[in-house]
CSV table of C-alpha atoms in Angstrom, one decimal:
chain,number,residue,atom,x,y,z
A,1,MET,CA,41.5,22.0,-13.2
A,2,THR,CA,44.2,20.6,-15.3
A,3,VAL,CA,43.8,19.5,-19.0
A,4,ASP,CA,45.1,15.9,-19.9
A,5,PRO,CA,47.7,16.5,-22.5
A,6,ALA,CA,46.8,13.7,-24.4
A,7,ALA,CA,43.4,15.1,-25.2
A,8,ALA,CA,43.7,17.4,-28.4
A,9,PRO,CA,42.0,20.7,-28.0
A,10,LEU,CA,39.1,21.2,-30.0
A,11,GLU,CA,39.5,24.1,-32.3
A,12,VAL,CA,36.2,25.8,-32.8
A,13,ASP,CA,37.2,28.8,-35.1
A,14,PRO,CA,38.9,26.9,-37.9
A,15,LEU,CA,35.6,24.7,-38.0
A,16,LEU,CA,33.5,27.7,-38.2
A,17,ASP,CA,35.5,29.7,-40.8
A,18,ASP,CA,36.0,26.5,-43.0
A,19,PRO,CA,33.9,27.2,-45.9
A,20,GLU,CA,33.7,23.4,-46.6
A,21,THR,CA,31.6,22.9,-43.2
A,22,ARG,CA,28.2,23.4,-44.1
A,23,ILE,CA,26.3,21.6,-41.1
A,24,ILE,CA,27.0,21.4,-37.6
A,25,VAL,CA,24.9,19.0,-35.4
A,26,CYS,CA,25.1,19.6,-31.7
A,27,CYS,CA,24.0,16.4,-29.9
A,28,GLY,CA,24.0,15.0,-26.4
A,29,SER,CA,21.8,14.0,-23.6
A,30,GLY,CA,19.3,16.5,-22.2
A,31,GLY,CA,19.9,19.4,-20.0
A,32,VAL,CA,23.7,19.7,-20.9
A,33,GLY,CA,23.4,23.0,-23.0
A,34,LYS,CA,23.1,21.9,-26.4
A,35,THR,CA,20.7,24.8,-27.3
A,36,THR,CA,23.0,27.5,-25.9
A,37,THR,CA,25.9,25.8,-27.5
A,38,ALA,CA,24.0,25.8,-30.7
A,39,ALA,CA,23.0,29.5,-30.3
A,40,ALA,CA,26.6,30.6,-29.2
A,41,LEU,CA,28.1,28.9,-32.5
A,42,GLY,CA,25.6,30.6,-34.6
A,43,VAL,CA,26.4,33.9,-33.4
A,44,ARG,CA,30.1,33.5,-33.4
A,45,ALA,CA,29.9,32.1,-37.0
A,46,ALA,CA,27.9,35.1,-38.2
A,47,GLU,CA,30.0,37.6,-36.7
A,48,ARG,CA,33.0,35.8,-38.4
A,49,GLY,CA,31.3,36.4,-41.8
A,50,ARG,CA,29.2,33.2,-42.3
A,51,LYS,CA,25.6,33.2,-43.2
A,52,VAL,CA,24.2,31.0,-40.7
A,53,VAL,CA,20.5,29.5,-39.9
A,54,VAL,CA,20.2,28.0,-36.3
A,55,LEU,CA,17.6,25.2,-36.3
A,56,THR,CA,16.3,24.5,-32.7
A,57,ILE,CA,13.9,21.9,-31.5
A,58,ASP,CA,13.9,23.4,-27.8
A,59,PRO,CA,10.5,23.6,-26.1
A,60,ALA,CA,11.6,26.1,-23.6
A,61,ARG,CA,11.9,28.8,-26.3
A,62,ARG,CA,15.1,30.2,-24.6
A,63,LEU,CA,16.8,30.6,-27.9
A,64,ALA,CA,14.3,33.0,-29.1
A,65,GLN,CA,14.8,35.1,-25.9
A,66,SER,CA,18.6,35.1,-26.1
A,67,MET,CA,18.5,36.5,-29.6
A,68,GLY,CA,16.0,39.0,-29.1
A,69,ILE,CA,13.1,37.6,-31.3
A,70,ASP,CA,9.5,37.7,-29.7
A,71,SER,CA,8.8,34.0,-31.3
A,72,LEU,CA,10.5,31.4,-33.3
A,73,ASP,CA,8.6,29.2,-35.7
A,74,ASN,CA,8.9,27.0,-38.8
A,75,THR,CA,10.2,29.9,-40.8
A,76,PRO,CA,13.8,31.3,-40.4
A,77,ARG,CA,13.9,34.7,-38.8
A,78,ARG,CA,16.7,37.3,-39.1
A,79,VAL,CA,18.6,38.0,-35.9
A,80,LYS,CA,19.4,41.7,-35.3
A,81,GLY,CA,22.3,42.9,-33.4
A,82,ILE,CA,25.1,40.8,-35.2
A,83,GLU,CA,28.3,42.7,-35.0
A,84,GLY,CA,30.0,41.5,-38.1
A,85,PRO,CA,29.8,40.8,-41.7
A,86,GLY,CA,27.7,38.0,-41.6
A,87,GLU,CA,24.1,37.1,-41.1
A,88,LEU,CA,22.3,34.9,-38.4
A,89,HIS,CA,18.8,33.6,-38.8
A,90,ALA,CA,17.0,31.3,-36.4
A,91,MET,CA,13.9,28.9,-36.5
A,92,MET,CA,12.2,26.5,-34.1
A,93,LEU,CA,11.0,23.3,-35.8
A,94,ASP,CA,7.0,23.1,-36.1
A,95,MET,CA,7.0,19.4,-36.2
A,96,LYS,CA,3.1,19.1,-37.2
A,97,ARG,CA,3.6,22.3,-39.9
A,98,THR,CA,6.7,20.3,-41.4
A,99,PHE,CA,4.8,17.1,-41.8
A,100,ASP,CA,2.0,19.1,-43.5
A,101,GLU,CA,4.4,20.8,-45.9
A,102,ILE,CA,5.5,17.3,-46.9
A,103,VAL,CA,2.1,16.3,-47.7
A,104,GLU,CA,1.3,19.5,-49.4
A,105,ALA,CA,4.4,19.4,-51.8
A,106,HIS,CA,4.2,15.7,-52.7
A,107,ALA,CA,0.3,15.3,-53.2
A,108,ASP,CA,-2.3,17.0,-55.3
A,109,GLN,CA,-4.7,19.4,-53.6
A,110,ASP,CA,-7.7,17.2,-53.2
A,111,ARG,CA,-5.4,14.1,-51.6
A,112,ALA,CA,-3.6,16.7,-49.6
A,113,ARG,CA,-6.8,18.1,-48.1
A,114,ALA,CA,-8.0,14.4,-47.3
A,115,ILE,CA,-4.8,13.6,-45.6
A,116,LEU,CA,-4.5,16.8,-43.6
A,117,GLU,CA,-8.3,16.3,-42.4
A,118,ASN,CA,-7.9,12.7,-41.5
A,119,PRO,CA,-8.0,12.1,-37.8
A,120,PHE,CA,-5.2,9.3,-37.9
A,121,TYR,CA,-3.0,11.7,-39.8
A,122,GLN,CA,-3.5,14.5,-37.3
A,123,SER,CA,-2.5,12.1,-34.4
A,124,LEU,CA,0.6,10.8,-36.2
A,125,SER,CA,1.8,14.3,-37.3
A,126,ALA,CA,1.3,15.6,-33.7
A,127,GLY,CA,2.7,12.9,-31.4
A,128,PHE,CA,3.8,9.6,-33.0
A,129,ALA,CA,7.1,8.4,-31.5
A,130,GLY,CA,10.0,9.6,-33.4
A,131,THR,CA,8.1,11.9,-35.5
A,132,GLN,CA,9.8,15.1,-34.0
A,133,GLU,CA,13.2,13.5,-34.7
A,134,TYR,CA,12.1,12.5,-38.3
A,135,MET,CA,10.8,15.8,-39.1
A,136,ALA,CA,14.1,17.7,-37.9
A,137,MET,CA,15.8,15.6,-40.2
A,138,GLU,CA,13.4,16.6,-43.0
A,139,LYS,CA,13.8,20.1,-42.2
A,140,LEU,CA,17.5,20.0,-42.1
A,141,GLY,CA,17.2,18.6,-45.5
A,142,GLN,CA,15.0,21.4,-47.0
A,143,LEU,CA,17.4,24.0,-45.6
A,144,ARG,CA,20.5,22.3,-47.2
A,145,ALA,CA,18.5,21.9,-50.5
A,146,ARG,CA,17.6,25.8,-50.7
A,147,GLU,CA,21.5,26.7,-50.7
A,148,GLU,CA,20.4,30.1,-49.1
A,149,TRP,CA,22.7,29.5,-46.1
A,150,ASP,CA,26.3,28.6,-46.0
A,151,LEU,CA,26.2,27.0,-42.5
A,152,ILE,CA,23.4,25.2,-40.8
A,153,VAL,CA,23.5,24.8,-37.2
A,154,VAL,CA,21.3,22.1,-35.7
A,155,ASP,CA,20.0,21.8,-32.0
A,156,THR,CA,18.9,18.1,-31.8
A,157,PRO,CA,15.5,17.3,-30.2
A,158,PRO,CA,15.5,16.8,-26.5
A,159,SER,CA,15.1,12.9,-26.3
A,160,ARG,CA,15.3,10.4,-23.6
A,161,SER,CA,18.5,8.9,-25.6
A,162,ALA,CA,20.7,11.0,-27.7
A,163,LEU,CA,20.9,8.2,-30.2
A,164,ASP,CA,16.9,8.8,-31.0
A,165,PHE,CA,18.2,11.6,-33.5
A,166,LEU,CA,20.0,8.9,-35.8
A,167,ASP,CA,17.5,6.3,-35.4
A,168,ALA,CA,14.2,8.1,-36.1
A,169,PRO,CA,14.4,8.6,-39.8
A,170,LYS,CA,15.0,5.0,-40.2
A,171,ARG,CA,12.2,3.9,-37.6
A,172,LEU,CA,9.5,6.1,-39.2
A,173,GLY,CA,10.8,5.2,-42.7
A,174,SER,CA,10.5,1.4,-41.9
A,175,PHE,CA,7.0,2.1,-40.4
A,176,LEU,CA,5.7,4.0,-43.4
A,177,ASP,CA,7.2,1.4,-45.9
A,178,GLY,CA,6.8,-1.8,-43.6
A,179,LYS,CA,4.7,-4.7,-43.7
A,180,PHE,CA,2.2,-3.4,-41.4
A,181,ILE,CA,1.3,-0.4,-44.0
A,182,ARG,CA,1.4,-2.8,-46.8
A,183,LEU,CA,-1.2,-5.0,-45.0
A,184,LEU,CA,-3.3,-2.0,-44.6
A,185,MET,CA,-3.0,-0.8,-48.2
A,186,ALA,CA,-4.2,-4.2,-49.5
A,187,PRO,CA,-8.0,-3.6,-48.5
A,188,ALA,CA,-7.9,0.0,-50.0
A,189,LYS,CA,-6.6,-1.6,-53.5
A,190,MET,CA,-9.1,-4.5,-53.1
A,191,GLY,CA,-12.1,-2.2,-52.5
A,192,GLY,CA,-15.6,-3.0,-51.2
A,193,ARG,CA,-16.8,-5.3,-48.6
A,194,ALA,CA,-14.2,-7.8,-49.5
A,195,GLY,CA,-11.4,-5.3,-48.8
A,196,MET,CA,-13.0,-4.3,-45.4
A,197,LYS,CA,-13.3,-7.9,-44.5
A,198,PHE,CA,-9.8,-8.5,-45.3
A,199,LEU,CA,-8.8,-5.3,-43.2
A,200,ASN,CA,-10.9,-6.6,-40.1
A,201,VAL,CA,-9.5,-10.0,-40.5
A,202,GLY,CA,-6.1,-8.8,-40.9
A,203,MET,CA,-6.2,-6.3,-38.0
A,204,SER,CA,-7.9,-8.8,-35.5
A,205,MET,CA,-5.0,-11.4,-36.3
A,206,MET,CA,-2.3,-8.7,-35.5
A,207,THR,CA,-4.0,-7.0,-32.7
A,208,GLY,CA,-6.5,-9.1,-31.3
A,209,THR,CA,-8.5,-7.4,-28.3
A,210,LEU,CA,-6.6,-4.2,-29.0
A,211,GLY,CA,-8.5,-4.0,-32.2
A,212,LYS,CA,-11.7,-4.5,-30.5
A,213,LEU,CA,-10.9,-1.8,-28.0
A,214,LEU,CA,-9.9,0.7,-30.6
A,215,GLY,CA,-13.1,0.3,-32.7
A,216,GLY,CA,-14.0,0.3,-36.4
A,217,GLN,CA,-13.9,4.0,-36.8
A,218,PHE,CA,-10.6,3.9,-35.8
A,219,LEU,CA,-9.4,1.4,-38.4
A,220,ARG,CA,-11.4,3.2,-41.3
A,221,ASP,CA,-9.5,6.3,-40.2
A,222,VAL,CA,-6.3,4.4,-40.8
A,223,GLN,CA,-7.4,2.7,-44.0
A,224,THR,CA,-8.4,6.1,-45.4
A,225,PHE,CA,-5.0,7.5,-44.3
A,226,VAL,CA,-3.2,4.6,-46.0
A,227,ALA,CA,-5.2,5.0,-49.3
A,228,ALA,CA,-4.4,8.7,-49.5
A,229,MET,CA,-0.8,8.2,-48.5
A,230,ASP,CA,-0.1,5.3,-50.9
A,231,THR,CA,2.0,7.3,-53.3
A,232,MET,CA,4.0,9.1,-50.7
A,233,PHE,CA,5.5,6.2,-48.5
A,234,GLY,CA,8.5,5.6,-50.8
A,235,GLY,CA,9.2,9.3,-50.7
A,236,PHE,CA,9.5,9.1,-46.8
A,237,ARG,CA,12.0,6.3,-47.3
A,238,THR,CA,14.1,8.0,-50.0
A,239,ARG,CA,14.3,11.4,-48.0
A,240,ALA,CA,15.1,9.8,-44.9
A,241,ASP,CA,18.1,7.9,-46.6
A,242,ALA,CA,19.3,11.1,-48.6
A,243,THR,CA,19.5,13.2,-45.1
A,244,TYR,CA,21.1,10.2,-43.4
A,245,ARG,CA,23.8,10.2,-46.2
A,246,LEU,CA,24.0,14.2,-45.7
A,247,LEU,CA,25.0,13.5,-42.1
A,248,GLN,CA,27.8,11.4,-43.3
A,249,ALA,CA,29.1,13.8,-45.8
A,250,PRO,CA,32.5,15.6,-45.3
A,251,GLY,CA,30.7,19.1,-45.1
A,252,THR,CA,29.0,17.8,-41.7
A,253,ALA,CA,30.3,18.1,-38.2
A,254,PHE,CA,29.0,16.6,-35.2
A,255,LEU,CA,29.8,18.2,-31.8
A,256,VAL,CA,28.8,16.2,-28.9
A,257,VAL,CA,27.9,18.3,-25.8
A,258,ALA,CA,28.0,17.0,-22.3
A,259,ALA,CA,28.3,18.3,-18.8
A,260,PRO,CA,31.3,17.1,-16.5
A,261,GLU,CA,29.1,14.4,-14.9
A,262,ARG,CA,29.2,11.0,-14.8
A,263,ASP,CA,25.8,10.1,-16.6
A,264,ALA,CA,26.3,12.7,-19.1
A,265,LEU,CA,29.7,11.7,-20.2
A,266,ARG,CA,28.8,8.1,-20.3
A,267,GLU,CA,26.1,9.2,-22.7
A,268,ALA,CA,28.6,11.1,-24.5
A,269,ALA,CA,31.1,8.2,-24.8
A,270,TYR,CA,28.2,5.9,-26.0
A,271,PHE,CA,27.3,8.4,-28.7
A,272,VAL,CA,30.9,8.8,-29.7
A,273,GLU,CA,31.0,5.2,-30.5
A,274,ARG,CA,27.7,5.1,-32.2
A,275,LEU,CA,29.0,8.0,-34.6
A,276,ALA,CA,32.1,6.2,-35.3
A,277,ALA,CA,30.1,2.9,-36.0
A,278,GLU,CA,27.7,5.0,-38.6
A,279,GLU,CA,30.7,6.8,-40.1
A,280,MET,CA,29.4,10.1,-38.9
A,281,PRO,CA,32.1,12.9,-38.8
A,282,LEU,CA,32.7,13.8,-35.3
A,283,ALA,CA,34.5,17.3,-34.6
A,284,GLY,CA,35.0,16.8,-30.8
A,285,LEU,CA,33.2,17.1,-27.4
A,286,VAL,CA,32.1,20.4,-25.9
A,287,LEU,CA,32.4,19.9,-22.1
A,288,ASN,CA,30.0,22.4,-20.8
A,289,ARG,CA,29.6,24.2,-17.3
A,290,VAL,CA,33.2,23.4,-16.2
A,291,HIS,CA,33.8,24.7,-12.7
A,292,GLY,CA,37.1,26.5,-11.8
A,293,SER,CA,38.8,28.3,-8.9
A,294,GLY,CA,41.3,31.2,-8.9
A,295,ALA,CA,42.8,29.6,-5.7
A,296,ALA,CA,43.3,26.2,-6.7
A,297,ARG,CA,46.5,26.2,-5.0
A,298,LEU,CA,44.7,25.8,-1.8
A,299,SER,CA,43.4,22.4,-1.5
A,300,ALA,CA,40.1,21.1,0.2
A,301,GLU,CA,42.1,19.5,3.0
A,302,ARG,CA,44.1,22.7,3.9
A,303,ALA,CA,41.0,24.8,3.6
A,304,ARG,CA,38.9,22.5,5.8
A,305,ALA,CA,41.8,22.6,8.2
A,306,ALA,CA,42.1,26.3,8.3
A,307,ALA,CA,38.4,26.7,8.9
A,308,GLU,CA,38.5,24.4,11.9
A,309,ASN,CA,41.5,26.4,13.5
A,310,LEU,CA,39.6,29.7,13.0
A,311,GLU,CA,36.5,28.4,14.5
A,312,GLU,CA,38.3,27.0,17.4
A,313,GLY,CA,40.4,30.1,17.9
A,314,ARG,CA,43.6,28.5,17.1
A,315,ILE,CA,44.6,31.2,14.7
A,316,VAL,CA,48.3,32.3,13.9
A,317,ASP,CA,49.4,35.7,15.5
A,318,GLN,CA,51.9,37.0,13.3
A,319,GLY,CA,51.8,40.6,14.9
A,320,HIS,CA,55.5,40.3,16.1
A,321,GLY,CA,56.7,38.6,13.4
A,322,LYS,CA,56.8,35.2,15.1
A,323,ASN,CA,54.3,32.0,14.9
A,324,GLY,CA,52.3,31.7,18.0
A,325,VAL,CA,48.8,31.0,19.1
A,326,ARG,CA,46.7,34.1,20.0
A,327,GLU,CA,45.5,33.6,23.7
A,328,THR,CA,41.5,33.0,23.7
A,329,ALA,CA,41.2,34.5,27.0
A,330,SER,CA,41.5,38.3,27.7
A,331,PRO,CA,41.9,40.4,30.6
A,332,ALA,CA,38.9,41.0,33.0
A,333,GLY,CA,37.0,38.3,31.2
A,334,SER,CA,36.4,40.6,28.0
A,335,SER,CA,36.4,39.2,24.4
A,336,PRO,CA,39.2,40.1,22.2
A,337,ASP,CA,36.8,41.2,19.7
A,338,SER,CA,34.7,43.4,22.3
A,339,PRO,CA,34.9,47.0,21.8
A,340,ASP,CA,36.5,49.4,24.5
A,341,PRO,CA,33.6,50.6,27.0
A,342,GLY,CA,32.4,53.9,26.5
A,343,PRO,CA,32.0,56.8,29.1
A,344,GLY,CA,29.7,55.7,32.0
A,345,GLN,CA,29.4,52.1,30.3
A,346,LEU,CA,30.8,49.0,32.3
A,347,PRO,CA,32.3,46.3,30.1
A,348,HIS,CA,29.6,44.0,28.5
A,349,GLN,CA,26.9,46.2,29.7
A,350,GLU,CA,24.4,46.0,26.7
A,351,THR,CA,22.3,49.0,25.7
A,352,GLU,CA,19.0,49.2,23.7
A,353,SER,CA,21.0,50.5,20.8
A,354,GLN,CA,23.2,47.7,20.3
A,355,THR,CA,22.3,45.4,17.5
A,356,PRO,CA,22.1,41.5,17.6
A,357,ALA,CA,25.5,39.7,17.5
A,358,GLN,CA,26.8,39.3,14.2
A,359,PRO,CA,29.1,36.9,12.6
A,360,SER,CA,32.8,37.5,13.5
A,361,VAL,CA,35.6,38.0,10.8
A,362,ASN,CA,36.9,34.5,11.6
A,363,GLN,CA,33.4,32.9,11.3
A,364,LEU,CA,32.9,34.6,7.9
A,365,THR,CA,36.5,33.6,6.7
A,366,ALA,CA,35.8,29.9,8.0
A,367,GLY,CA,32.5,29.8,6.0
A,368,LEU,CA,34.4,30.9,2.8
A,369,LEU,CA,37.1,28.5,3.5
A,370,ARG,CA,34.6,25.6,3.7
A,371,LEU,CA,32.8,26.9,0.4
A,372,HIS,CA,36.3,26.9,-1.2
A,373,ALA,CA,36.8,23.3,-0.1
A,374,GLU,CA,33.5,22.2,-1.3
A,375,ARG,CA,34.5,23.9,-4.7
A,376,MET,CA,37.8,22.0,-4.8
A,377,GLN,CA,35.9,18.6,-4.3
A,378,VAL,CA,33.6,19.5,-7.3
A,379,LEU,CA,36.7,20.2,-9.5
A,380,LYS,CA,38.3,17.1,-8.2
A,381,ARG,CA,35.2,15.0,-9.2
A,382,GLU,CA,34.8,16.8,-12.6
A,383,GLN,CA,38.4,16.0,-13.3
A,384,ARG,CA,38.2,12.3,-12.6
A,385,THR,CA,35.1,12.1,-14.6
A,386,ARG,CA,36.6,13.9,-17.6
A,387,ASP,CA,39.8,11.7,-17.2
A,388,ARG,CA,37.7,8.6,-17.5
A,389,PHE,CA,36.2,9.8,-20.8
A,390,THR,CA,39.6,11.0,-22.4
A,391,ALA,CA,41.2,7.3,-21.4
A,392,LEU,CA,38.3,5.9,-23.3
A,393,HIS,CA,38.3,8.1,-26.2
A,394,PRO,CA,41.6,9.9,-26.1
A,395,GLU,CA,41.1,10.6,-30.1
A,396,VAL,CA,38.2,13.0,-29.4
A,397,PRO,CA,39.2,16.7,-29.3
A,398,VAL,CA,37.9,18.6,-26.2
A,399,THR,CA,36.9,22.2,-25.6
A,400,GLU,CA,35.9,23.2,-22.1
A,401,VAL,CA,33.4,26.0,-21.3
A,402,ALA,CA,33.6,27.4,-17.9
A,403,ALA,CA,30.5,27.8,-16.0
A,404,LEU,CA,28.7,31.3,-16.0
A,405,PRO,CA,27.3,32.8,-12.8
A,406,GLY,CA,23.8,32.9,-14.3
A,407,ASP,CA,21.6,32.2,-17.1
A,408,VAL,CA,22.2,33.2,-20.7
A,409,HIS,CA,19.4,35.6,-21.8
A,410,ASP,CA,20.9,37.9,-24.6
A,411,LEU,CA,23.6,38.1,-27.5
A,412,ALA,CA,26.2,39.3,-25.0
A,413,GLY,CA,25.9,36.1,-23.0
A,414,LEU,CA,26.0,34.3,-26.3
A,415,ARG,CA,29.2,35.9,-27.2
A,416,ALA,CA,30.7,35.0,-23.8
A,417,ILE,CA,30.0,31.4,-24.3
A,418,GLY,CA,31.2,31.5,-27.9
A,419,ASP,CA,34.5,32.9,-26.5
A,420,ARG,CA,34.8,30.3,-24.1
A,421,LEU,CA,34.2,27.7,-26.9
A,422,ALA,CA,36.8,29.0,-29.1
A,423,GLY,CA,39.4,29.3,-26.2
A,424,GLY,CA,38.1,27.1,-23.5
A,425,SER,CA,40.8,24.5,-22.9
A,426,PRO,CA,41.3,24.8,-20.0
A,427,ALA,CA,38.3,26.2,-18.5
A,428,THR,CA,38.7,30.0,-17.5
A,429,GLY,CA,39.9,30.2,-13.9
A,430,ALA,CA,41.1,26.7,-13.8
A,431,ALA,CA,44.4,25.4,-12.4
């Protein structure tokens, strides 16, 4: 695969080595290798001398397996086996536990217990839309405030859209500090039957039949939750704004991760434009799982033509130094590939010891040529897709990571990915 000279290469090692780089956010659409990229960056940075923590929101827990840790939780754990002067820690976001920590840190003991035991809070903290993304931002802010690590690598949540990570803090902050919450807070402040009457009227006006379907117990749970959380709503908005400013700060670098596929790169282009609009610092694009070939000079068309020639018996005979066509017929009707008959055995006479017919060398070679033709078509399609992205965003530095033959499941695999990240343009084996 050729690389467009107009697209600047992404230099990963200078980014990792720069002490001013304090946060690296790996983002992109689902299934493009964000978790592996984040882990590989963490390993490489640690082995180059940084004290790193990797925050992942990956439900598959592949990061823990690749780093040799039995399990990850909401507490950073030291990763053993790092070959270098730095340190690597890893953790997996526990969305509900992070929410609980916020409550415990900003409410007195009795009020915190009332909130944590509230059914509406338990539903909100476990599955409210945008809560995972918001809590990822909260945890990032907590890690940065501790000043314990000089580099934080964030693997963004597996969302339907890569933009959810940026939007969630504002969405949840607006919800907790919006008109809906203020309406629910009013009856708690009014108190008594008048308050409950106001609540019922207000909810019926807003939700109609939905309020009747949910029932009074749900509404009372919501009212109790709002009353207990009254003093904390402003804090959610404040922390969301602070973390958002942290993402815009010079010490933060966004890496957009994508596969060389049309949908993934379309999402990557959209995200690049959004980052620019939000004034977020973009470091570049990681083009993951790029295919290459050590025989790229042989085009798909020539490979298919050679395969057809072999399958039809029209192969070039160069035994005498001249080009010619080997005859398909042989004396006495025997096949050119048939072995000489043994003593007492006539030509073509089958014996019980003979094995079933095996593919000939020509057939195997033709199959390999067709596989090569398919690979070259994949390379061509990937190059077209990449060219469309670089034509739209020639200012975005790019690094390519060659596809590995298997899954990454240990530190050695993460080091291999890190090597490709640091020197991956063009992809290994690509033309």
